[in-house]
């Protein structure tokens, strides 16, 4: 089942978050024959949390954490830097209030865990309890906001309506007619956060970067052999924090959809530009209409625009420089519409990040087969979900029990099967185009 060669990550080299990092240590790579009590593939939020938990619970165990790229170079360092407590918009529609409360509790446990690690290890990642705005441009967005307000009331969660004028004082833009502010979201620099988490792992975790695992095979003892280009790892238990790439090892095949979103950011604003901008630093706004535009202002004076979704069946190989240049032009239009006073400020980076969604918006968590555990398919809310699901996956792998473990088992399941190609690709591309057309007034 898992003896095929895997299609490996191939991300563009223009991620602004990663480019802003400094003084990264040299990568240690997989070489020769290695043995581990536990191996974790994927050093994103889920893999980092799983490796940390295993090491803390089993201080005498040898844990190997392996990534095909540098930490923060993949999806974990390419998001917009939100750590969101509220369940995903689709999850908020769930008919069972207990289901939503479990998700909320799990997300908040993740935030608390990350907060503790940032404080304990002094991780410099622009961590901030800034809350989050959800903004509407026109009538379509306004209708989504009204619905969101109803869901918040049903959930018993605090929220605050913000009118155009009050919002403009924060974000420096009159573009939005209204917004809802929710207080529980945190903001951060994602590539800096995951790198800080990686550099503060317990001593019994060994991190191997730039070490793609190309093939898995079972061994005669019921364990696993992980094959890289320069070495192999033998382990009795394997944890996968590989998101969309889980299917490359033969698991959850035809159940995950690879989708890429794109962002652009400016250089740091000068003092004069900051005065012209007229808003505050350190805020984040997501669109009321989920196909709209996400906007952020970082603590270090950079504005970020994120929109555009692409179905990427070959991951990074499905994109091109020409595609990214066109997306940057589209981002420029969205940027100037919001910040005409900053029309002369250039973008310095435009990048994409691939993540996994499922047609039934269900996250997978559990044991795939004897000795192989996975958390896969975060449906676009990866920082909090990856952190808590990775932590609890380690508990599952060592046979621990907790109310949180029971909660995550209650709210996860099996992603639904996808139709075969070419129907899948045609359907996904058509839905993305339709969503973009319907949401054009909010983009």
mmCIF file of C-alpha atoms in Angstrom, residues 38-206:
data_model
loop_
_atom_site.group_PDB
_atom_site.id
_atom_site.type_symbol
_atom_site.label_atom_id
_atom_site.label_comp_id
_atom_site.label_asym_id
_atom_site.label_seq_id
_atom_site.Cartn_x
_atom_site.Cartn_y
_atom_site.Cartn_z
ATOM 1 C CA UNK A 38 8.846 7.237 17.224
ATOM 2 C CA UNK A 39 9.176 8.979 13.879
ATOM 3 C CA UNK A 40 7.105 12.016 12.948
ATOM 4 C CA UNK A 41 6.950 13.111 9.311
ATOM 5 C CA UNK A 42 6.139 16.761 8.716
ATOM 6 C CA UNK A 43 7.478 19.606 10.870
ATOM 7 C CA UNK A 44 4.500 21.937 10.607
ATOM 8 C CA UNK A 45 2.173 22.784 13.456
ATOM 9 C CA UNK A 46 0.889 19.210 13.816
ATOM 10 C CA UNK A 47 4.263 17.476 13.564
ATOM 11 C CA UNK A 48 5.980 19.904 15.932
ATOM 12 C CA UNK A 49 3.239 19.483 18.520
ATOM 13 C CA UNK A 50 3.271 15.686 18.182
ATOM 14 C CA UNK A 51 7.045 15.443 18.561
ATOM 15 C CA UNK A 52 7.026 17.757 21.579
ATOM 16 C CA UNK A 53 4.285 15.810 23.325
ATOM 17 C CA UNK A 54 5.939 12.449 22.665
ATOM 18 C CA UNK A 55 9.216 13.744 24.048
ATOM 19 C CA UNK A 56 7.629 15.233 27.145
ATOM 20 C CA UNK A 57 5.642 12.094 27.909
ATOM 21 C CA UNK A 58 8.509 9.712 27.089
ATOM 22 C CA UNK A 59 11.743 11.527 28.024
ATOM 23 C CA UNK A 60 13.863 8.394 27.468
ATOM 24 C CA UNK A 61 12.513 7.798 23.958
ATOM 25 C CA UNK A 62 14.319 8.841 20.799
ATOM 26 C CA UNK A 63 12.016 10.924 18.598
ATOM 27 C CA UNK A 64 12.910 11.787 15.022
ATOM 28 C CA UNK A 65 11.036 14.675 13.357
ATOM 29 C CA UNK A 66 11.584 14.759 9.611
ATOM 30 C CA UNK A 67 10.635 17.386 7.037
ATOM 31 C CA UNK A 68 11.152 17.490 3.293
ATOM 32 C CA UNK A 69 11.976 21.214 3.470
ATOM 33 C CA UNK A 70 13.156 23.711 6.061
ATOM 34 C CA UNK A 71 10.811 24.351 8.968
ATOM 35 C CA UNK A 72 8.459 27.193 8.034
ATOM 36 C CA UNK A 73 9.106 26.867 4.308
ATOM 37 C CA UNK A 74 5.926 24.857 3.690
ATOM 38 C CA UNK A 75 2.288 25.453 4.531
ATOM 39 C CA UNK A 76 2.884 26.179 8.233
ATOM 40 C CA UNK A 77 4.882 29.286 7.341
ATOM 41 C CA UNK A 78 2.726 30.420 4.427
ATOM 42 C CA UNK A 79 -0.608 31.209 6.065
ATOM 43 C CA UNK A 80 -1.824 34.686 6.960
ATOM 44 C CA UNK A 81 -0.779 34.448 10.601
ATOM 45 C CA UNK A 82 -4.156 34.014 12.307
ATOM 46 C CA UNK A 83 -4.587 31.604 15.233
ATOM 47 C CA UNK A 84 -8.359 31.418 15.352
ATOM 48 C CA UNK A 85 -10.372 30.204 18.326
ATOM 49 C CA UNK A 86 -13.771 30.113 16.648
ATOM 50 C CA UNK A 87 -14.641 27.051 14.570
ATOM 51 C CA UNK A 88 -14.475 27.331 10.813
ATOM 52 C CA UNK A 89 -17.470 29.010 9.199
ATOM 53 C CA UNK A 90 -18.775 25.698 7.895
ATOM 54 C CA UNK A 91 -18.369 24.071 11.308
ATOM 55 C CA UNK A 92 -20.419 26.897 12.824
ATOM 56 C CA UNK A 93 -23.356 25.585 10.795
ATOM 57 C CA UNK A 94 -23.227 22.222 12.588
ATOM 58 C CA UNK A 95 -26.614 21.404 14.136
ATOM 59 C CA UNK A 96 -25.162 20.027 17.387
ATOM 60 C CA UNK A 97 -24.171 22.788 19.856
ATOM 61 C CA UNK A 98 -21.950 20.315 21.752
ATOM 62 C CA UNK A 99 -19.966 19.685 18.571
ATOM 63 C CA UNK A 100 -19.224 23.395 18.207
ATOM 64 C CA UNK A 101 -18.310 23.751 21.869
ATOM 65 C CA UNK A 102 -15.841 20.873 21.560
ATOM 66 C CA UNK A 103 -14.184 22.549 18.569
ATOM 67 C CA UNK A 104 -14.045 25.853 20.419
ATOM 68 C CA UNK A 105 -12.501 24.208 23.468
ATOM 69 C CA UNK A 106 -9.882 22.408 21.382
ATOM 70 C CA UNK A 107 -8.907 25.580 19.512
ATOM 71 C CA UNK A 108 -8.590 27.530 22.743
ATOM 72 C CA UNK A 109 -6.491 24.794 24.288
ATOM 73 C CA UNK A 110 -4.153 25.120 21.292
ATOM 74 C CA UNK A 111 -3.922 28.885 21.721
ATOM 75 C CA UNK A 112 -3.146 28.481 25.407
ATOM 76 C CA UNK A 113 -0.481 25.923 24.584
ATOM 77 C CA UNK A 114 1.137 28.185 21.966
ATOM 78 C CA UNK A 115 0.969 31.181 24.294
ATOM 79 C CA UNK A 116 2.791 29.194 26.964
ATOM 80 C CA UNK A 117 5.531 28.119 24.574
ATOM 81 C CA UNK A 118 6.014 31.618 23.175
ATOM 82 C CA UNK A 119 6.380 32.949 26.717
ATOM 83 C CA UNK A 120 8.527 30.102 28.021
ATOM 84 C CA UNK A 121 11.014 30.153 25.164
ATOM 85 C CA UNK A 122 10.892 33.837 24.264
ATOM 86 C CA UNK A 123 9.836 33.119 20.680
ATOM 87 C CA UNK A 124 10.026 36.352 18.691
ATOM 88 C CA UNK A 125 7.093 35.949 16.302
ATOM 89 C CA UNK A 126 4.920 39.067 16.654
ATOM 90 C CA UNK A 127 2.548 37.076 18.887
ATOM 91 C CA UNK A 128 -0.424 39.242 19.758
ATOM 92 C CA UNK A 129 -3.897 38.892 21.270
ATOM 93 C CA UNK A 130 -5.319 41.278 18.685
ATOM 94 C CA UNK A 131 -8.701 39.705 17.951
ATOM 95 C CA UNK A 132 -10.061 39.609 14.415
ATOM 96 C CA UNK A 133 -12.324 41.682 12.191
ATOM 97 C CA UNK A 134 -14.683 40.114 9.687
ATOM 98 C CA UNK A 135 -15.430 42.706 7.043
ATOM 99 C CA UNK A 136 -18.195 43.336 4.524
ATOM 100 C CA UNK A 137 -17.808 45.534 1.457
ATOM 101 C CA UNK A 138 -21.343 45.523 0.032
ATOM 102 C CA UNK A 139 -24.790 43.926 0.441
ATOM 103 C CA UNK A 140 -23.521 40.395 -0.158
ATOM 104 C CA UNK A 141 -20.926 40.686 2.583
ATOM 105 C CA UNK A 142 -23.433 42.406 4.854
ATOM 106 C CA UNK A 143 -25.795 39.427 4.539
ATOM 107 C CA UNK A 144 -22.959 37.102 5.546
ATOM 108 C CA UNK A 145 -22.206 39.313 8.551
ATOM 109 C CA UNK A 146 -25.841 39.191 9.696
ATOM 110 C CA UNK A 147 -25.735 35.412 9.494
ATOM 111 C CA UNK A 148 -22.432 35.293 11.356
ATOM 112 C CA UNK A 149 -23.890 37.460 14.123
ATOM 113 C CA UNK A 150 -26.755 34.996 14.522
ATOM 114 C CA UNK A 151 -24.311 32.083 14.753
ATOM 115 C CA UNK A 152 -22.321 33.955 17.410
ATOM 116 C CA UNK A 153 -25.474 34.581 19.436
ATOM 117 C CA UNK A 154 -26.440 30.910 19.182
ATOM 118 C CA UNK A 155 -22.941 29.920 20.304
ATOM 119 C CA UNK A 156 -23.024 32.407 23.189
ATOM 120 C CA UNK A 157 -19.803 34.058 22.026
ATOM 121 C CA UNK A 158 -18.984 37.764 22.366
ATOM 122 C CA UNK A 159 -18.818 39.934 19.276
ATOM 123 C CA UNK A 160 -18.983 43.615 18.450
ATOM 124 C CA UNK A 161 -20.388 45.454 15.431
ATOM 125 C CA UNK A 162 -17.956 48.013 14.000
ATOM 126 C CA UNK A 163 -19.175 50.689 11.585
ATOM 127 C CA UNK A 164 -17.253 52.093 8.635
ATOM 128 C CA UNK A 165 -15.817 55.067 10.479
ATOM 129 C CA UNK A 166 -14.625 53.169 13.533
ATOM 130 C CA UNK A 167 -13.136 50.437 11.354
ATOM 131 C CA UNK A 168 -11.314 52.988 9.189
ATOM 132 C CA UNK A 169 -9.538 54.359 12.260
ATOM 133 C CA UNK A 170 -8.051 50.882 12.776
ATOM 134 C CA UNK A 171 -7.362 49.685 9.243
ATOM 135 C CA UNK A 172 -6.777 52.974 7.410
ATOM 136 C CA UNK A 173 -9.409 52.205 4.788
ATOM 137 C CA UNK A 174 -12.979 53.326 4.053
ATOM 138 C CA UNK A 175 -13.465 50.317 1.765
ATOM 139 C CA UNK A 176 -15.586 48.271 4.170
ATOM 140 C CA UNK A 177 -19.167 49.153 5.038
ATOM 141 C CA UNK A 178 -19.166 47.279 8.342
ATOM 142 C CA UNK A 179 -17.370 44.575 10.299
ATOM 143 C CA UNK A 180 -17.786 42.263 13.253
ATOM 144 C CA UNK A 181 -14.972 42.077 15.771
ATOM 145 C CA UNK A 182 -14.384 38.885 17.750
ATOM 146 C CA UNK A 183 -11.811 39.025 20.541
ATOM 147 C CA UNK A 184 -10.400 35.506 20.769
ATOM 148 C CA UNK A 185 -8.066 35.429 17.750
ATOM 149 C CA UNK A 186 -4.293 35.795 18.026
ATOM 150 C CA UNK A 187 -1.948 37.076 15.328
ATOM 151 C CA UNK A 188 1.642 36.014 14.666
ATOM 152 C CA UNK A 189 4.438 35.686 12.130
ATOM 153 C CA UNK A 190 3.902 32.047 11.130
ATOM 154 C CA UNK A 191 7.370 31.173 9.801
ATOM 155 C CA UNK A 192 8.938 32.731 12.900
ATOM 156 C CA UNK A 193 6.560 30.891 15.227
ATOM 157 C CA UNK A 194 7.150 27.428 13.796
ATOM 158 C CA UNK A 195 10.892 28.026 13.700
ATOM 159 C CA UNK A 196 10.807 29.085 17.335
ATOM 160 C CA UNK A 197 8.824 25.963 18.192
ATOM 161 C CA UNK A 198 11.316 23.805 16.291
ATOM 162 C CA UNK A 199 14.392 25.332 17.947
ATOM 163 C CA UNK A 200 12.906 24.828 21.431
ATOM 164 C CA UNK A 201 11.998 21.140 21.136
ATOM 165 C CA UNK A 202 13.011 18.845 24.009
ATOM 166 C CA UNK A 203 16.500 17.354 23.847
ATOM 167 C CA UNK A 204 15.241 13.887 22.901
ATOM 168 C CA UNK A 205 13.748 15.166 19.639
ATOM 169 C CA UNK A 206 16.106 15.238 16.674
#
